[in-house]
Amino acid sequence: MNVLVVGGAGYVGSVVVEELVRARESAIVLDDLSTGHRDAVSPLAYFVRGSIGDEGPLQEAFETKSIDCVIHLAGKSLVAESVAHPERYEEANVAQGRLLLDAMRAHGVTDIVFSSTAAVYDPSAPMPLHESSPLRPENPYGETKLRFERTLAEHAARGEARFVSLRYFNVAGASIDHGEDHREETHLIPLLLDAAREARGPVPVYGDDYPTPDGTAVRDYVHVVDVAEAHRRAARYLADGGESRAFNLGSGRGSSVREVVAAVESVTGRRVPTRRAERRPGDPPALIASSDEARRVLGWKPQFGDLGAIVETAWDWRMRHPEGYRE
Ligand SMILES: NC(=O)c1ccc[n+]([C@@H]2O[C@H](COP(=O)([O-])OP(=O)(O)OC[C@H]3O[C@@H](n4cnc5c(N)ncnc54)[C@H](O)[C@@H]3O)[C@@H](O)[C@H]2O)c1
């Protein structure tokens, strides 16, 4: 398959490209490097620098090879920024996504795998969350992801597209070559690892009075290599005629902030400084996925079952790339 990976220089996208190349699929990457890194792109992929909002690079990416499937990971994903500037999220996650769909149609490409999120669900729904659980995003980030999922469904209903939306929970960990290097880091595990190696000060623990076993918020951490493999399977599922739908990607296990801190201390052998902070508005007590559907329909077999293994791979990558990717 020739797969166009939009956002393939980002954290998840770089591992998706690695996985495609490993499986001998052909990868073309379109990325504007707004949050990604050129050095994160496998040398075996064809790279086009540019935005989906710009006709020239979009055209070049579609004309490099005859594209069989698009994997769309580009977008904005900082919840706090989405609350402060919802219009930026509307533009990046919905309007620009529509331009990508227009380009697909112009080039006769129907299949698309989209990076969605657990943030589309109603966080007060019973856990674990199933694909049929109620949808009620709590912030503009989740709203714009859900809006684009619905845009995909409208295109599919008109016979213009076939899609898989992958609703990731908390992606974490690293492959041998690719790890997490966000310029503005908000994810717990890389923050804790940096605190462990004294590259940053105490990490805030937002809320310790949640109705959870130790009072801190519980999330479902899923390994980035397992997430990447699900993309390859989703692309293949569409190529084999699978019907358009969403799948959750999670481990099915919840880990509290305190448990993640303990795992980081155990893996690194260092004390991790943290500080108590107020709950953040819209942060639910727990988010846990059921990924039974991805296992059943896509044959997805996550390999990294426990939090310790996830943290180990992230720490290993960080120690080998203390400054992240070279710019
Ligand atoms: N990392 C997670 O835990 C997580 C969880 C749920 C959902 N997601 C979603 O998965 C996707 C990837 O997440 P990530 O952590 O890898 O983010 P990331 O910021 O590392 O990657 C996004 C990539 O898209 C590129 N990009 C952004 N806008 C673009 C545009 N207009 N044109 C071309 N390229 C553009 C960026 O340069 C970057 O390389 C995002 O859409 C995010 O919302 C991530």
XYZ file of C-alpha atoms and ligand atoms in Angstrom:
371
model
C 0.000 0.000 0.000
C 1.049 3.615 -0.579
C 0.064 5.471 2.568
C 0.085 9.259 2.972
C 0.816 10.026 6.630
C -0.224 13.588 7.436
C 1.542 14.617 10.647
C 4.156 11.864 10.225
C 6.897 13.992 11.850
C 5.018 14.124 15.162
C 5.220 11.832 18.173
C 2.614 9.229 17.163
C 3.045 9.808 13.405
C 6.786 9.075 13.434
C 6.115 5.660 14.990
C 3.236 5.008 12.560
C 5.670 5.642 9.670
C 8.250 3.362 11.306
C 5.621 0.627 11.613
C 4.487 1.020 7.968
C 8.050 0.894 6.658
C 8.803 -2.149 8.837
C 5.771 -3.892 7.270
C 7.111 -2.941 3.790
C 4.342 -0.502 3.028
C 5.313 2.706 1.289
C 5.002 5.922 3.351
C 4.739 9.510 2.125
C 4.827 12.089 4.922
C 3.232 15.543 4.720
C 4.069 17.696 7.756
C 4.523 21.421 8.325
C 6.822 20.762 11.315
C 4.720 23.123 13.464
C 5.048 20.669 16.363
C 6.959 17.836 14.661
C 10.620 17.279 13.805
C 12.283 16.549 10.456
C 14.658 14.087 12.175
C 11.694 12.098 13.458
C 10.764 11.040 9.907
C 12.131 7.677 8.806
C 14.709 8.107 6.015
C 12.754 5.437 4.120
C 9.707 7.718 3.816
C 9.233 10.398 1.145
C 8.946 13.731 2.968
C 6.970 16.787 1.853
C 7.212 19.830 4.115
C 4.008 21.829 4.183
C 0.560 22.244 5.627
C -2.713 20.618 4.602
C -3.906 24.211 4.407
C -1.556 24.890 1.450
C -2.430 23.643 -2.002
C 1.150 23.197 -3.326
C 2.483 20.728 -0.726
C -0.868 18.921 -0.588
C -0.755 18.472 -4.359
C 2.878 17.273 -4.259
C 2.064 14.726 -1.528
C -0.848 13.256 -3.527
C 1.083 13.213 -6.789
C 4.255 11.552 -5.463
C 2.643 8.125 -5.730
C -0.828 6.763 -6.273
C -2.144 6.951 -2.688
C -4.228 4.051 -1.329
C -4.929 5.428 2.134
C -4.433 8.613 4.174
C -3.542 8.478 7.869
C -4.423 11.881 9.331
C -2.641 12.720 12.593
C -2.089 16.440 12.032
C -3.838 18.905 14.244
C -3.711 20.831 17.470
C -4.010 18.941 20.747
C -3.418 21.204 23.750
C -6.602 21.275 25.817
C -5.816 24.533 27.666
C -4.976 26.326 24.401
C -8.244 25.064 22.908
C -10.179 26.647 25.788
C -8.326 29.965 25.370
C -8.472 29.981 21.535
C -11.284 27.718 20.301
C -11.167 29.354 16.848
C -7.617 28.008 16.281
C -8.903 24.492 16.960
C -11.869 24.941 14.652
C -9.482 26.010 11.882
C -6.753 23.361 12.457
C -8.865 20.335 13.386
C -12.017 20.870 11.307
C -11.535 23.393 8.466
C -8.076 22.118 7.450
C -9.256 18.516 7.755
C -11.974 19.349 5.224
C -9.311 20.621 2.805
C -7.575 17.263 3.148
C -10.858 15.497 2.321
C -11.293 17.757 -0.742
C -7.780 16.842 -1.930
C -8.498 13.143 -1.369
C -11.635 13.412 -3.485
C -9.788 15.306 -6.219
C -7.232 12.463 -6.361
C -9.747 9.627 -6.146
C -8.634 8.506 -2.657
C -11.429 7.295 -0.358
C -9.771 5.620 2.653
C -8.744 7.612 5.729
C -7.623 6.658 9.238
C -8.111 9.565 11.644
C -6.459 10.292 15.025
C -9.343 10.937 17.377
C -9.322 10.963 21.157
C -10.902 9.815 24.402
C -11.863 13.492 24.821
C -14.907 12.923 22.566
C -16.659 10.920 25.322
C -18.868 12.056 28.175
C -16.411 11.666 31.073
C -19.252 11.011 33.513
C -20.240 7.835 31.601
C -19.550 4.498 33.332
C -16.009 3.141 32.832
C -14.654 1.451 30.822
C -15.748 3.505 27.828
C -17.011 1.575 24.823
C -17.383 3.000 21.314
C -21.138 3.152 22.013
C -20.675 5.192 25.237
C -22.244 8.678 25.188
C -20.300 11.403 23.379
C -20.049 14.769 25.124
C -16.692 16.531 24.828
C -15.766 18.804 27.741
C -13.500 21.187 25.805
C -13.067 22.656 22.291
C -10.249 20.181 21.559
C -12.606 17.211 22.033
C -15.435 19.077 20.269
C -13.384 19.706 17.141
C -12.207 16.067 17.044
C -15.832 14.914 17.299
C -16.908 17.437 14.648
C -14.327 16.012 12.236
C -15.435 12.444 13.038
C -18.964 13.562 12.081
C -17.682 15.192 8.892
C -16.096 11.856 7.986
C -19.412 10.089 8.663
C -21.232 12.534 6.344
C -18.691 11.908 3.575
C -19.025 8.161 4.113
C -22.841 8.377 3.946
C -22.498 10.100 0.540
C -20.113 7.354 -0.604
C -17.217 9.801 -0.893
C -14.995 8.382 1.872
C -14.410 5.322 4.018
C -12.930 5.939 7.436
C -11.656 4.560 10.706
C -11.496 6.949 13.668
C -9.024 5.732 16.263
C -9.882 7.192 19.674
C -6.608 7.111 21.561
C -6.463 7.300 25.329
C -3.063 8.387 26.802
C -0.349 7.448 24.322
C 3.048 6.977 25.974
C 6.393 5.192 25.625
C 8.852 5.097 22.741
C 10.185 2.818 20.040
C 13.959 2.332 19.757
C 14.236 5.253 17.330
C 11.287 7.519 18.090
C 10.064 9.095 21.301
C 8.057 11.957 22.702
C 9.525 15.430 22.123
C 6.725 17.999 22.217
C 8.017 21.591 22.356
C 5.228 22.349 24.798
C 4.993 19.168 26.866
C 1.767 18.528 28.755
C 1.916 14.732 29.031
C 2.569 13.251 32.454
C 5.225 10.608 31.702
C 7.708 12.836 29.785
C 7.221 15.562 32.424
C 8.030 13.101 35.228
C 11.055 11.706 33.360
C 12.424 15.222 32.893
C 11.876 15.952 36.586
C 13.691 12.697 37.438
C 16.758 13.825 35.475
C 16.506 17.322 36.962
C 15.727 18.932 33.616
C 12.658 20.547 35.176
C 11.274 21.317 38.641
C 8.475 19.599 40.571
C 5.631 18.309 38.397
C 2.156 19.527 39.416
C -0.298 16.832 40.495
C -3.661 18.352 39.641
C -6.100 17.277 42.347
C -5.656 14.690 45.107
C -9.265 14.547 46.268
C -10.862 12.714 43.356
C -13.118 9.739 44.117
C -10.320 7.334 43.084
C -8.388 4.860 45.281
C -5.538 7.300 46.054
C -7.357 10.567 45.242
C -5.382 11.362 42.066
C -6.791 11.177 38.531
C -6.794 7.826 36.758
C -5.926 7.477 33.058
C -5.415 4.646 30.584
C -1.846 4.561 29.181
C -1.280 2.774 25.885
C 2.092 2.197 24.224
C 2.858 4.236 21.104
C 4.165 1.160 19.242
C 0.860 -0.630 19.883
C -1.043 2.478 18.748
C 1.076 2.621 15.572
C 0.361 -1.014 14.807
C -3.378 -0.342 15.101
C -3.048 2.287 12.323
C -1.472 -0.189 9.943
C -4.224 -2.687 10.756
C -6.919 -0.014 10.289
C -5.537 0.913 6.842
C -5.521 -2.755 5.870
C -9.089 -3.197 7.263
C -10.333 -0.398 4.975
C -8.433 -1.817 1.993
C -10.172 -5.153 2.666
C -13.585 -3.454 2.518
C -14.242 -2.967 6.259
C -17.087 -0.614 7.154
C -16.482 2.925 8.408
C -16.431 3.184 12.200
C -14.546 4.210 15.353
C -12.305 2.104 17.611
C -10.919 2.845 21.061
C -7.201 2.339 21.631
C -6.326 1.863 25.281
C -4.924 -0.758 27.608
C -8.156 -1.284 29.558
C -6.284 -0.525 32.765
C -6.365 2.678 34.755
C -3.276 4.098 36.473
C -3.457 6.979 38.923
C -1.013 9.893 38.836
C 0.578 8.520 42.027
C 0.986 5.089 40.430
C 2.682 6.680 37.399
C 5.029 8.633 39.699
C 5.881 5.376 41.515
C 6.524 3.588 38.190
C 8.845 6.399 37.043
C 10.725 6.299 40.374
C 11.084 2.527 40.140
C 12.328 2.562 36.499
C 14.711 5.503 36.903
C 15.851 4.684 40.440
C 15.479 8.396 41.209
C 13.118 10.457 43.325
C 10.659 12.470 41.265
C 9.705 15.854 42.729
C 5.982 16.683 42.500
C 3.792 19.396 43.955
C 0.110 19.486 44.824
C -2.021 21.678 42.539
C -5.718 22.443 42.218
C -7.869 20.258 39.971
C -8.018 21.618 36.428
C -11.508 22.477 35.156
C -12.885 19.706 32.977
C -10.377 17.073 34.180
C -12.479 13.980 34.950
C -11.576 11.566 37.804
C -11.012 8.565 35.524
C -10.869 7.678 31.821
C -10.477 4.014 30.933
C -11.026 2.382 27.543
C -12.479 -0.885 26.474
C -10.506 -1.832 23.351
C -12.282 -5.142 22.821
C -13.580 -3.989 19.432
C -10.098 -3.172 18.088
C -8.939 -6.611 19.227
C -11.970 -8.394 17.787
C -12.360 -6.570 14.457
C -8.821 -5.376 13.660
C -7.055 -8.329 15.315
C -5.085 -5.761 17.349
C -2.723 -7.400 19.838
C -1.078 -4.834 22.107
C 2.343 -6.050 23.268
C 3.115 -3.606 26.056
C 0.734 -4.644 28.808
C 2.067 -2.865 31.850
C 2.906 0.653 32.843
C 6.476 -0.298 33.845
C 7.284 -1.406 30.280
C 5.827 1.811 28.861
C 7.894 3.961 31.232
C 11.054 1.895 30.594
C 10.918 2.506 26.829
C 10.235 6.235 27.324
C 13.146 6.548 29.782
C 15.497 4.621 27.500
C 14.719 6.953 24.578
C 15.008 10.073 26.720
C 18.404 9.028 28.094
C 19.665 8.492 24.542
C 18.087 11.788 23.346
C 18.383 14.158 26.312
C 17.763 17.173 24.070
C 15.093 15.414 22.010
C 15.427 15.593 18.228
C 18.022 17.878 16.662
C 16.316 20.829 14.960
N -0.383 11.847 22.077
C -1.536 11.474 22.635
O -1.573 10.950 23.774
C -2.832 11.653 21.881
C -4.033 11.235 22.510
C -5.227 11.371 21.803
C -5.229 11.894 20.519
N -4.056 12.312 19.949
C -4.097 12.888 18.590
O -3.121 12.245 17.800
C -2.543 13.164 16.875
C -1.030 13.099 16.993
O -0.643 13.404 18.326
P 0.876 13.657 18.673
O 1.008 13.574 20.153
O 1.716 12.812 17.801
O 1.009 15.204 18.243
P 2.232 15.951 17.542
O 1.988 17.396 17.765
O 3.526 15.383 18.003
O 2.050 15.578 16.007
C 1.229 16.290 15.117
C 2.012 16.469 13.820
O 1.188 17.127 12.865
C 1.926 18.186 12.253
N 0.952 19.188 11.816
C 0.147 19.964 12.596
N -0.636 20.728 11.833
C -0.338 20.442 10.538
C -0.818 20.892 9.286
N -1.773 21.831 9.185
N -0.293 20.370 8.156
C 0.681 19.422 8.219
N 1.177 18.962 9.376
C 0.676 19.459 10.529
C 2.878 18.665 13.334
O 4.012 19.357 12.844
C 3.265 17.340 14.001
O 4.359 16.744 13.355
C -3.122 14.529 17.202
O -4.124 14.805 16.245
C -3.739 14.348 18.581
O -4.881 15.152 18.746
C -2.859 12.196 20.607
